[in-house]
PDB file of N, CA, C and O and ligand atoms in Angstrom:
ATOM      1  N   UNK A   7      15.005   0.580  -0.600  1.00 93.00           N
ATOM      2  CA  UNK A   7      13.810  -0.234  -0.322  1.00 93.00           C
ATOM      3  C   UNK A   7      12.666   0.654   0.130  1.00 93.00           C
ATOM      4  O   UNK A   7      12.925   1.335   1.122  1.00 93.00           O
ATOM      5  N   UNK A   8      11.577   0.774  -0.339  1.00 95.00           N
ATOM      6  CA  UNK A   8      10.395   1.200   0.102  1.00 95.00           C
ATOM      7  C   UNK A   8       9.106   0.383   0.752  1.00 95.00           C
ATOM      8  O   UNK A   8       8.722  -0.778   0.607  1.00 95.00           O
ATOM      9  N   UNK A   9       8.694   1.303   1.395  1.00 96.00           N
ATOM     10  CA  UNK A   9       7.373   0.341   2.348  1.00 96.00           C
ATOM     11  C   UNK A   9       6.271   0.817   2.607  1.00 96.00           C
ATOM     12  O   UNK A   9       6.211   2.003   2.285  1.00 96.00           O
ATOM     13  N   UNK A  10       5.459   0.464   3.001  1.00 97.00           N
ATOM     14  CA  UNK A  10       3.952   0.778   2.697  1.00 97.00           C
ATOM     15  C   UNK A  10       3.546   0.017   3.580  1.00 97.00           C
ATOM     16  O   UNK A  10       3.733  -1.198   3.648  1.00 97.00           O
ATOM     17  N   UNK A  11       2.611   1.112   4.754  1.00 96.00           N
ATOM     18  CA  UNK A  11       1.891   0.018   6.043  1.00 96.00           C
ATOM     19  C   UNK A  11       0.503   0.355   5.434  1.00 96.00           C
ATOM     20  O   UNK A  11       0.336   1.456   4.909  1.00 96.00           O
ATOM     21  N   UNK A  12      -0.374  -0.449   5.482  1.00 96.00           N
ATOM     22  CA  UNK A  12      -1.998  -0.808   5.589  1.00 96.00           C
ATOM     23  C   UNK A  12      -2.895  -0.010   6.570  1.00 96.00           C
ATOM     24  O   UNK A  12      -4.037   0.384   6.334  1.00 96.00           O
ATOM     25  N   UNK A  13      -2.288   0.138   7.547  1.00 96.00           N
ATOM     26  CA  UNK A  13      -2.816   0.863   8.202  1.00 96.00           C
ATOM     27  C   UNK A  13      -3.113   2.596   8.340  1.00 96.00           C
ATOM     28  O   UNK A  13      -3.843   3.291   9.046  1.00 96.00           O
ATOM     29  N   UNK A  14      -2.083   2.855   7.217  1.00 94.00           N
ATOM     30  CA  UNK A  14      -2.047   4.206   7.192  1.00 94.00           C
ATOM     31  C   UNK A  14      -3.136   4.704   6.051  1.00 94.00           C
ATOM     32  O   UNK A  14      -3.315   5.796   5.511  1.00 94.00           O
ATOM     33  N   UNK A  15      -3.755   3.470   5.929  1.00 91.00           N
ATOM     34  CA  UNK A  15      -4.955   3.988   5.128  1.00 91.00           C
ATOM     35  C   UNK A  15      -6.196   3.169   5.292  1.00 91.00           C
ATOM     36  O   UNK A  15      -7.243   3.454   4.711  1.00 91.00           O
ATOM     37  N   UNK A  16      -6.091   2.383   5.906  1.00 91.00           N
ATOM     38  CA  UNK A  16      -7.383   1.474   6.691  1.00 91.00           C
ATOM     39  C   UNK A  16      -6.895   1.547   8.054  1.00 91.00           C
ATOM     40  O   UNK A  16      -5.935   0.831   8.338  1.00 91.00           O
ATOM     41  N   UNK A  17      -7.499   2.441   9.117  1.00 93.00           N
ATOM     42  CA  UNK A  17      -6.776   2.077  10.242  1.00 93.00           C
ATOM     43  C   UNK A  17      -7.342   0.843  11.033  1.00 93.00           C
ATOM     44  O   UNK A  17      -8.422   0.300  10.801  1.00 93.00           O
ATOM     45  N   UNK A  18      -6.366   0.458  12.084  1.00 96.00           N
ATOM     46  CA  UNK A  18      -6.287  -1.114  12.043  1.00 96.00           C
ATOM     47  C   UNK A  18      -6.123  -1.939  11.769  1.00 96.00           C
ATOM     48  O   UNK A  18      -6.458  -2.940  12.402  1.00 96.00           O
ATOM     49  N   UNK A  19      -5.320  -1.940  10.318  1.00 97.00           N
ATOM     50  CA  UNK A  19      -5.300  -2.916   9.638  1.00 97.00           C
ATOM     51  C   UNK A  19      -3.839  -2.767   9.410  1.00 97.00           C
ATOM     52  O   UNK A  19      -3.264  -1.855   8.816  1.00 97.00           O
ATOM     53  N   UNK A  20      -3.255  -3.990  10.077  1.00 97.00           N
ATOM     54  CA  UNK A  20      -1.436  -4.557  10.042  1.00 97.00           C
ATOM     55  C   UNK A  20      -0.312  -5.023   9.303  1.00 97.00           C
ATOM     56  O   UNK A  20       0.886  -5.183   9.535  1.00 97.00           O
ATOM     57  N   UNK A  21      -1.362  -5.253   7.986  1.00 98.00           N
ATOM     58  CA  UNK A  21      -0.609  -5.499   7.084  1.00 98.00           C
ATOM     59  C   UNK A  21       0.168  -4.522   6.212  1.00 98.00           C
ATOM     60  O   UNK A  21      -0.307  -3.465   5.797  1.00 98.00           O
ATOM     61  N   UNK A  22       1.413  -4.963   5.966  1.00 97.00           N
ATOM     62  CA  UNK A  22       2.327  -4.081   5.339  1.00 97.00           C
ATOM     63  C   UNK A  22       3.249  -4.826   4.142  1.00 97.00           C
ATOM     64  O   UNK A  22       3.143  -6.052   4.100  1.00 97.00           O
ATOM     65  N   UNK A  23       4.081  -4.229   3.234  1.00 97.00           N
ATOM     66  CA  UNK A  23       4.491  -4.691   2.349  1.00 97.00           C
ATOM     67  C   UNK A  23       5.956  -3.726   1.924  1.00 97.00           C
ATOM     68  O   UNK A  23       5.957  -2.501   1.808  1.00 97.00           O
ATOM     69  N   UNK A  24       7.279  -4.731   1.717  1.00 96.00           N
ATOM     70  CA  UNK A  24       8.100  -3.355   1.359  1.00 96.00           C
ATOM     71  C   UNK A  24       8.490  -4.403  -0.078  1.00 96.00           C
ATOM     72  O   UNK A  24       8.284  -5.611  -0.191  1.00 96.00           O
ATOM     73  N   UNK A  25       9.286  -3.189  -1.350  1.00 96.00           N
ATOM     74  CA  UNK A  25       9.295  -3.691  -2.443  1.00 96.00           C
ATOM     75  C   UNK A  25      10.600  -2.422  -3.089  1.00 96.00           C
ATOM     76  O   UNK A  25      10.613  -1.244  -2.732  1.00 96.00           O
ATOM     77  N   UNK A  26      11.364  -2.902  -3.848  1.00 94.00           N
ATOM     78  CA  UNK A  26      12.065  -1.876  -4.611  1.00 94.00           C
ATOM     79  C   UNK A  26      11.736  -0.836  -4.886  1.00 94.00           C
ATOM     80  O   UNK A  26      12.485   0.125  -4.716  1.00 94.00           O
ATOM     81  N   UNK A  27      10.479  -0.717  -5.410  1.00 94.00           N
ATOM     82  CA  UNK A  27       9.872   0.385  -6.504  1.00 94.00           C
ATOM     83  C   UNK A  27       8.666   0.212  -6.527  1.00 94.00           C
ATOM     84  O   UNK A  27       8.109  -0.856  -6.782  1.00 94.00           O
ATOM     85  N   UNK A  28       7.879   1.777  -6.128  1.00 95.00           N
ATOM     86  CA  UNK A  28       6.599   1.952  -6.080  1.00 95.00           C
ATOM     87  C   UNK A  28       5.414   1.214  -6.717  1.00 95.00           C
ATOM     88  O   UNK A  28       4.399   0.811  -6.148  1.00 95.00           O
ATOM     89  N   UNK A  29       5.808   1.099  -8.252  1.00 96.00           N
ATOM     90  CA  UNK A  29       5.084   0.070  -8.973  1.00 96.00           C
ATOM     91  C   UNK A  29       4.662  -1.111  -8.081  1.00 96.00           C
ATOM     92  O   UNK A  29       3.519  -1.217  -7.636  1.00 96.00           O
ATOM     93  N   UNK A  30       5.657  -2.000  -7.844  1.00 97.00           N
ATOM     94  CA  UNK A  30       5.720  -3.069  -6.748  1.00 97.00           C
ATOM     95  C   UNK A  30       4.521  -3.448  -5.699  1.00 97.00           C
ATOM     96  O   UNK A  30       3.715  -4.342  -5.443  1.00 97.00           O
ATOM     97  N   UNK A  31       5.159  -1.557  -5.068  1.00 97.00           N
ATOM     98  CA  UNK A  31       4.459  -1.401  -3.776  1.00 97.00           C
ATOM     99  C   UNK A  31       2.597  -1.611  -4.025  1.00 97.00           C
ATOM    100  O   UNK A  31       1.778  -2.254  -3.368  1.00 97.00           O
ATOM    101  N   UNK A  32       2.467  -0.870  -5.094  1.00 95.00           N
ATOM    102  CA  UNK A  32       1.446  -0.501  -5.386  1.00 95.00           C
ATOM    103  C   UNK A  32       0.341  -1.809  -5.745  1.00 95.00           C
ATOM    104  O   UNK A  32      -0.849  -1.789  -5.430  1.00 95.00           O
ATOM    105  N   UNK A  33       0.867  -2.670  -6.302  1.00 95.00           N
ATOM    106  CA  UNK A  33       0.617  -3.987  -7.218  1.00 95.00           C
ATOM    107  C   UNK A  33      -0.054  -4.742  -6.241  1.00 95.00           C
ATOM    108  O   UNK A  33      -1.133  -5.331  -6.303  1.00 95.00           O
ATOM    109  N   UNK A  34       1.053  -4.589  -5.005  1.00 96.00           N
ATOM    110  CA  UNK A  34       0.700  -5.718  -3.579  1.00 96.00           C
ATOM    111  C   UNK A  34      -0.176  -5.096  -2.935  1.00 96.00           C
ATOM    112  O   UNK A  34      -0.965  -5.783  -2.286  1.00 96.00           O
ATOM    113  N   UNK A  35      -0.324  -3.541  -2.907  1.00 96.00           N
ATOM    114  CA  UNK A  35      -1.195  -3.507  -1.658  1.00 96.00           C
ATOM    115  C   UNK A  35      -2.443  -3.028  -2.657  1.00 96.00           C
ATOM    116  O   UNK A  35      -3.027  -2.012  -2.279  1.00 96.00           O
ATOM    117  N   UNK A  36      -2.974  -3.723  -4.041  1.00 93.00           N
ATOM    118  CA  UNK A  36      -3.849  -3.127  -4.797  1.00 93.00           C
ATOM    119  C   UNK A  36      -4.649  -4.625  -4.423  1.00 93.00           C
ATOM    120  O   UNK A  36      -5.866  -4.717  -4.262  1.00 93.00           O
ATOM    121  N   UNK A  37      -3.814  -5.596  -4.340  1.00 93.00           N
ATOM    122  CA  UNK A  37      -4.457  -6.772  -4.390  1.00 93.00           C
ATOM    123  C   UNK A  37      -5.005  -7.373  -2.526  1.00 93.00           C
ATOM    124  O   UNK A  37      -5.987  -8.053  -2.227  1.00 93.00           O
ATOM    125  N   UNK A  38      -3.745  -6.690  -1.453  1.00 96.00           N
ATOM    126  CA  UNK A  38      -4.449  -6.950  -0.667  1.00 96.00           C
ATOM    127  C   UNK A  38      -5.798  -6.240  -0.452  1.00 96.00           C
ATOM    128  O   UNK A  38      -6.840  -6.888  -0.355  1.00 96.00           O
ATOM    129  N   UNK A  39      -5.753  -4.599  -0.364  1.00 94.00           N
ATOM    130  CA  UNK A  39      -7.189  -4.332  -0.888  1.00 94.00           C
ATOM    131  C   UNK A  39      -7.931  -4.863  -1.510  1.00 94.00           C
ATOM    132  O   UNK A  39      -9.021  -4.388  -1.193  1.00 94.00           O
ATOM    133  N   UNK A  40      -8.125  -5.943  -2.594  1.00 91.00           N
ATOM    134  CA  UNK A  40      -8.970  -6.570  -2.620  1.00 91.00           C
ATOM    135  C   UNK A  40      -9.136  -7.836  -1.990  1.00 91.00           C
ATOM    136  O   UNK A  40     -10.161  -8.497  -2.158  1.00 91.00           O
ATOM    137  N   UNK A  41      -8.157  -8.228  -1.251  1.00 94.00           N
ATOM    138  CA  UNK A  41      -8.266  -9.678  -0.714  1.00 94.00           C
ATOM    139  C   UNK A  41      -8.748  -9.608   0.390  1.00 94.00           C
ATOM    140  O   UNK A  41      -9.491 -10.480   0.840  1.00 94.00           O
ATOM    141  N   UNK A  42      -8.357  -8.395   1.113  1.00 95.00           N
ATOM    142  CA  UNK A  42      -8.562  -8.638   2.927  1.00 95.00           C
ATOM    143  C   UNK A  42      -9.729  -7.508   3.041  1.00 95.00           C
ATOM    144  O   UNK A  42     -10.498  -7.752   3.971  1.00 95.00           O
ATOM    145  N   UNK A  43     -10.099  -6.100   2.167  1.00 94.00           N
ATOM    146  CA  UNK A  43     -10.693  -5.061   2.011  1.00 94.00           C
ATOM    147  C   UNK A  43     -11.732  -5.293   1.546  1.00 94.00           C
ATOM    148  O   UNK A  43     -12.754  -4.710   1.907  1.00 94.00           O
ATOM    149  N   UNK A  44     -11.699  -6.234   0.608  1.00 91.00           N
ATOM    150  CA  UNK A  44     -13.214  -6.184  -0.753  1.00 91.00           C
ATOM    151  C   UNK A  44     -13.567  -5.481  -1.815  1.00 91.00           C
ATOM    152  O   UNK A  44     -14.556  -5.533  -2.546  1.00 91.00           O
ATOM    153  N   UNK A  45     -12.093  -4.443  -1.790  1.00 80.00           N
ATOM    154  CA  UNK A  45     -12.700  -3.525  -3.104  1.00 80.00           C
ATOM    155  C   UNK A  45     -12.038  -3.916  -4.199  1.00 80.00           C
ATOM    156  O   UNK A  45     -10.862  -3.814  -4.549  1.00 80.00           O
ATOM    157  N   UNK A  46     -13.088  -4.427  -4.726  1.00 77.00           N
ATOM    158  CA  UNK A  46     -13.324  -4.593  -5.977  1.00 77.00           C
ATOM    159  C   UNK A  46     -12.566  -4.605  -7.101  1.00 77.00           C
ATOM    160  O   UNK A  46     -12.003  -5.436  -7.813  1.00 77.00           O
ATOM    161  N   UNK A  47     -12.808  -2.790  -7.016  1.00 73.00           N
ATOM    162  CA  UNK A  47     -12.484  -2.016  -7.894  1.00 73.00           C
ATOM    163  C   UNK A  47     -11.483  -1.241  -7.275  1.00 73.00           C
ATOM    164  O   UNK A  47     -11.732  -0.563  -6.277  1.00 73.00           O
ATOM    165  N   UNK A  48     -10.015  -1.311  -7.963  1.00 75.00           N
ATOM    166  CA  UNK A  48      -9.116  -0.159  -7.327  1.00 75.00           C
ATOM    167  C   UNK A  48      -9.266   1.261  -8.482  1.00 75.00           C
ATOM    168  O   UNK A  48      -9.144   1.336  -9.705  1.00 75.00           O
ATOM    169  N   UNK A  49      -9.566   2.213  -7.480  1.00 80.00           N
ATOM    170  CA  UNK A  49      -9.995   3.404  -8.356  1.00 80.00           C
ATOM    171  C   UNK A  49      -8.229   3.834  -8.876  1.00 80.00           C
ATOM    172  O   UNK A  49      -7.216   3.231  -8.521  1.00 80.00           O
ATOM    173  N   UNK A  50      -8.290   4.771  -9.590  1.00 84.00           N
ATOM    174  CA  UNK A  50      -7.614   5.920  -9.686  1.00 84.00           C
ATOM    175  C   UNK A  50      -7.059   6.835  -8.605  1.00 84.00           C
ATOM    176  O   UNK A  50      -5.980   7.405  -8.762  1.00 84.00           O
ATOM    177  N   UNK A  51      -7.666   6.952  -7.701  1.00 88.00           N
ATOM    178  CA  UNK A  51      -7.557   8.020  -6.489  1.00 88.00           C
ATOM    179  C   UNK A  51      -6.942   7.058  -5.394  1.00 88.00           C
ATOM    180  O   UNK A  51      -6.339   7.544  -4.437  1.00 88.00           O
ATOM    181  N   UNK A  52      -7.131   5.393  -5.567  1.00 88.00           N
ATOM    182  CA  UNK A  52      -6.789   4.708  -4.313  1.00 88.00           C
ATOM    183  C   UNK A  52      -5.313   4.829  -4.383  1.00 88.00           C
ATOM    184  O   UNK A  52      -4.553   5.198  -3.487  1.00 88.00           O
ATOM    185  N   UNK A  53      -4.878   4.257  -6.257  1.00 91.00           N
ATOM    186  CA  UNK A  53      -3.863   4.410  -6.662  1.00 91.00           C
ATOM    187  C   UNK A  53      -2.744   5.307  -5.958  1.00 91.00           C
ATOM    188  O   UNK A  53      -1.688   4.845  -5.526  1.00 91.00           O
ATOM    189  N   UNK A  54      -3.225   7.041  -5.883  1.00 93.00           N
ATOM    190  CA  UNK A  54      -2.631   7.568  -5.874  1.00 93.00           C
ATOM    191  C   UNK A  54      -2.516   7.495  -3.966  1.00 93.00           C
ATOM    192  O   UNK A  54      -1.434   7.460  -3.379  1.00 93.00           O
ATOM    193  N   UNK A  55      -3.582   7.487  -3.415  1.00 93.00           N
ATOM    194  CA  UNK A  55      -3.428   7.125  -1.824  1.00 93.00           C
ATOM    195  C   UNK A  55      -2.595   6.203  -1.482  1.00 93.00           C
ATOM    196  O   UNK A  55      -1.950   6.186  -0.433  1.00 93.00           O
ATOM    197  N   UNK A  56      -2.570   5.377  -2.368  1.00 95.00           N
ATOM    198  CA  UNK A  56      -1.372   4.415  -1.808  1.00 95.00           C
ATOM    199  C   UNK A  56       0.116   4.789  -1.863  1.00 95.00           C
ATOM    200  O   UNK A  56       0.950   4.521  -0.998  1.00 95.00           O
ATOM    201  N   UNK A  57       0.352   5.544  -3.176  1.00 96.00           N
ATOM    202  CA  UNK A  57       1.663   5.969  -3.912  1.00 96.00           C
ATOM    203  C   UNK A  57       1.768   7.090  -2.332  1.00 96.00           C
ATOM    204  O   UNK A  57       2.645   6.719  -1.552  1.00 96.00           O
ATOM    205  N   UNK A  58       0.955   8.349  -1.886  1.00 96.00           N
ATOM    206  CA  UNK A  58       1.251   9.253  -1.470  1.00 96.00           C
ATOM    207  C   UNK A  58       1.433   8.657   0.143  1.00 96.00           C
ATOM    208  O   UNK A  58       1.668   9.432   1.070  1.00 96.00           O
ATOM    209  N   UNK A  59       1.284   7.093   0.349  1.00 96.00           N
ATOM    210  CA  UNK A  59       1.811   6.842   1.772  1.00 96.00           C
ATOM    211  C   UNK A  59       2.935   5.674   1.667  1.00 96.00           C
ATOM    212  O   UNK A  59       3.181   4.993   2.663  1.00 96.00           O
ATOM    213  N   UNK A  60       3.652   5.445   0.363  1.00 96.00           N
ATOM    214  CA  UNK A  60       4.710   5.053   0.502  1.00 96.00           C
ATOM    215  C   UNK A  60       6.230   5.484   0.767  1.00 96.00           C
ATOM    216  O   UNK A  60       6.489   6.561   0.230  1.00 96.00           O
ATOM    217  N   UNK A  61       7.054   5.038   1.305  1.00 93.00           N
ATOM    218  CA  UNK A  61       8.014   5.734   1.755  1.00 93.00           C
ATOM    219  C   UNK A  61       8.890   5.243   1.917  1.00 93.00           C
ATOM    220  O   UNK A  61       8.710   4.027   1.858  1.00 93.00           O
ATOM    221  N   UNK A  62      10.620   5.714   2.264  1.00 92.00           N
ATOM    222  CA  UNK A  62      11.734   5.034   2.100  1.00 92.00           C
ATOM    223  C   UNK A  62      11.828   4.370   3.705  1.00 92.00           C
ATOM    224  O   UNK A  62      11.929   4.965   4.778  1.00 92.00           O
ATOM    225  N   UNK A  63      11.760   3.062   3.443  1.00 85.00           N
ATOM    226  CA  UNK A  63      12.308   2.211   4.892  1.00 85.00           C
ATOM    227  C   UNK A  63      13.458   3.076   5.288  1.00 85.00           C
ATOM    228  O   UNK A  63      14.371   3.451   4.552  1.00 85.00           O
ATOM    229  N   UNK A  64      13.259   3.386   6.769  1.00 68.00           N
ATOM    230  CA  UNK A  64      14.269   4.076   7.214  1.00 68.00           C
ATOM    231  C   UNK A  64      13.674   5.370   7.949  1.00 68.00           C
ATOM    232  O   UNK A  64      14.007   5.832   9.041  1.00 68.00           O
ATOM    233  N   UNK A  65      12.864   5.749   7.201  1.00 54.00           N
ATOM    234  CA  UNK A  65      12.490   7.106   7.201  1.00 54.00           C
ATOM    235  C   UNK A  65      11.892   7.200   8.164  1.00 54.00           C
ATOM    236  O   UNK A  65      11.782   6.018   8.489  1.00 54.00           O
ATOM    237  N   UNK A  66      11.388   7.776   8.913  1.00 56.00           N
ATOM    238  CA  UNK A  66      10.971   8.098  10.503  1.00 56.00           C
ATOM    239  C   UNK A  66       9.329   8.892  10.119  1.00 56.00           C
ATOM    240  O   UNK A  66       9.086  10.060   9.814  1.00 56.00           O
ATOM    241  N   UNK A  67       8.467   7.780  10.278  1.00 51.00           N
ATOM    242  CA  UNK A  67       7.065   8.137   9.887  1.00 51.00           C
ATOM    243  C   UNK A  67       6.305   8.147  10.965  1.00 51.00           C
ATOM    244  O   UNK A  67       5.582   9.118  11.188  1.00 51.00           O
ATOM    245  N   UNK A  68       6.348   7.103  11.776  1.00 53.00           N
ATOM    246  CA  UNK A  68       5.468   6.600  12.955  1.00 53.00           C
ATOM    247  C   UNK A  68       5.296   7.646  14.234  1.00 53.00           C
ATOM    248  O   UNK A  68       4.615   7.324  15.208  1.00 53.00           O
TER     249      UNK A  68
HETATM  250 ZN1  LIG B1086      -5.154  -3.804   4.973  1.00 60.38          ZN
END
């Protein structure tokens, strides 16, 4: 299982999402960025910001 906090790229912001597979991960937190964020437009580069702060539940990040 992998997970992805919100905050590690908007700080302050609590929302988080865990999902099988990065794809997943990516899908949900492309759309909360636009739901709770406003952008728009998910670039290319957000893409990869998101991919490079997902991680295996478990894993000792915090
Ligand atoms: Zn957020």
């Amino acid at each position: 299982m992998k997970s992805f906090e919100c905050g590690t790229l908007v700080p302050g912001c609590t929302w988080h999402t865990q999902a099988e597979d990065t794809a997943e991960i990516v899908r949900r937190a492309a759309e909360h960025l636009r739901n709770a964020h406003g952008e728009e437009l998910i670039r290319p580069n957000m893409v990869d910001e998101i991919k490079a702060r997902v991680h295996e539940k478990g894993e000792a990040v915090h």
